[in-house]
mmCIF file of C-alpha atoms in Angstrom:
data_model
loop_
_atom_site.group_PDB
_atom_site.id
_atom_site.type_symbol
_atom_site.label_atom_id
_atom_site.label_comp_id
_atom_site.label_asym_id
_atom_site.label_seq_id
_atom_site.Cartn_x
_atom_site.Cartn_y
_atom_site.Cartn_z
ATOM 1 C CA UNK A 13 12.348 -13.009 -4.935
ATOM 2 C CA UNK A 14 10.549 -9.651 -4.723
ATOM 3 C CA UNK A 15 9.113 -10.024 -1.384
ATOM 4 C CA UNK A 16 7.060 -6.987 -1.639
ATOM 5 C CA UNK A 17 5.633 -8.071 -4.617
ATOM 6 C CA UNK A 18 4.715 -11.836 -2.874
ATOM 7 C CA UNK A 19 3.270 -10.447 0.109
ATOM 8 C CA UNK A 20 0.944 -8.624 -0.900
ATOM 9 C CA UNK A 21 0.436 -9.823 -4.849
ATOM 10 C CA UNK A 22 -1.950 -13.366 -2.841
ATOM 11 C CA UNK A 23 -3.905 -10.725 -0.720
ATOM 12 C CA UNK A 24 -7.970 -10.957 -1.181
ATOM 13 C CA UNK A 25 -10.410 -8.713 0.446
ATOM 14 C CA UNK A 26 -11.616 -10.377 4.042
ATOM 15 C CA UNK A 27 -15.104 -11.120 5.040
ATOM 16 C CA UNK A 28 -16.440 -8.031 6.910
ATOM 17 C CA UNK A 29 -13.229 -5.848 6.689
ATOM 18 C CA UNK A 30 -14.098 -3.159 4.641
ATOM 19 C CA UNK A 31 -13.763 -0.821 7.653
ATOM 20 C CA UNK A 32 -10.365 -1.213 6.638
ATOM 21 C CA UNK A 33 -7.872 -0.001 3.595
ATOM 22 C CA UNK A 34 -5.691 -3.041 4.096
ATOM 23 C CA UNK A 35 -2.121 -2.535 3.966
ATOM 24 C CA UNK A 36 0.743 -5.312 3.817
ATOM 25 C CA UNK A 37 4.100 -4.436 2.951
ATOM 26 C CA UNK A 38 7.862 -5.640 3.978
ATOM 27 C CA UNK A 39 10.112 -3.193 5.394
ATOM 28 C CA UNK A 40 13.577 -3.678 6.003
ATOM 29 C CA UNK A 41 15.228 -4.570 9.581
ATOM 30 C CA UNK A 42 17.555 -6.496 10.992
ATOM 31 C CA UNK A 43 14.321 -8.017 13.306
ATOM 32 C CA UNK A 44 12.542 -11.078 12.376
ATOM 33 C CA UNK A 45 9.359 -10.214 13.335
ATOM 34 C CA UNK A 46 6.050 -8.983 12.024
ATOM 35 C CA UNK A 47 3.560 -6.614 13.076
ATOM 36 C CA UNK A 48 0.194 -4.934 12.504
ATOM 37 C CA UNK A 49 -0.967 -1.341 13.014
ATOM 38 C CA UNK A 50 -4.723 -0.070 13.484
ATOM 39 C CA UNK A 51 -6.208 0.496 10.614
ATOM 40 C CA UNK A 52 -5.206 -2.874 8.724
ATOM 41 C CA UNK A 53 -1.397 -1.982 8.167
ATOM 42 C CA UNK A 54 0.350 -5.066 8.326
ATOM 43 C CA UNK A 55 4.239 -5.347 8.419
ATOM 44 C CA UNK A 56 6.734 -8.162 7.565
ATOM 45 C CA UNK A 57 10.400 -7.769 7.998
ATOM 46 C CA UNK A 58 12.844 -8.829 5.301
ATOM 47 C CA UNK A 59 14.894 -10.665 8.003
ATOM 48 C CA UNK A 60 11.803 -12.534 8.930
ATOM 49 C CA UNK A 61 11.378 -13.665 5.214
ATOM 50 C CA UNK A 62 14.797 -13.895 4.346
ATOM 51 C CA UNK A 63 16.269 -16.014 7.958
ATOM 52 C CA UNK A 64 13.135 -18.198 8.080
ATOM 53 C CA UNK A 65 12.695 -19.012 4.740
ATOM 54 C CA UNK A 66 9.193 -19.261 4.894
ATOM 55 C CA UNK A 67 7.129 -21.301 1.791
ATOM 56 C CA UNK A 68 4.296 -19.174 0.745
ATOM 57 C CA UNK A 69 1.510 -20.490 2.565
ATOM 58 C CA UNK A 70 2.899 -20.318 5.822
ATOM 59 C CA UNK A 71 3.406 -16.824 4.849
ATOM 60 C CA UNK A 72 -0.370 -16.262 4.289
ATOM 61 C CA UNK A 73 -1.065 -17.573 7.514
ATOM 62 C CA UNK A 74 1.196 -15.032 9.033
ATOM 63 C CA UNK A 75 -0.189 -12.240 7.700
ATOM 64 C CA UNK A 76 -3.673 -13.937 8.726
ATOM 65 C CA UNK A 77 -2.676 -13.897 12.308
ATOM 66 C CA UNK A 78 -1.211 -10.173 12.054
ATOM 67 C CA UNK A 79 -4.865 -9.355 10.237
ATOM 68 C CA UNK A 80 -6.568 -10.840 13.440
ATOM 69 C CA UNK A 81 -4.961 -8.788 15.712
ATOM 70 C CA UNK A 82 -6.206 -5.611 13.564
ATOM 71 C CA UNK A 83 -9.896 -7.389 13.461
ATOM 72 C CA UNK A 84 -10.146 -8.064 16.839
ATOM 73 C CA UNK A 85 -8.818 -4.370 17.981
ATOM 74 C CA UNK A 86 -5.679 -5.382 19.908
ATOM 75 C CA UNK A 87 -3.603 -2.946 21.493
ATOM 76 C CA UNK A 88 -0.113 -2.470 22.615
ATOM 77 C CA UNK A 89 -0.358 -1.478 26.477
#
């Protein structure tokens, strides 16, 4: 599976977020985790794809929550 290629080949432009050049990509660690950055970077680890095993649409609701937290402006302390 290119996972590269899967996460980001299903993205669509979101309602009200052109304030944003979106960014999703998978980048390799030995964390499962994901992550978003300002400015609508979004980050999935291979270990988080690869370990969980995740189908595809629980995927795209990961990368929906990760998108929230750029929407809504959260910050690391």
């Amino acid at each position: 599976m290119d996972t590269n290629d899967d996460v980001s080949k299903g993205s669509r432009p979101m309602r009200g977020s052109s304030y944003w050049q979106w960014s999703f990509e998978v980048v390799s660690a030995p964390e499962v985790n994901a992550f978003a950055l300002s400015g609508g970077v979004v980050r999935v680890t291979d270990s988080l794809l690869i370990r969980l095993d995740l189908p595809k649409g629980e995927i795209a609701g990961l990368l929906a929550h990760e998108s929230g937290h750029v929407s809504h402006r959260h910050r690391s302390p």
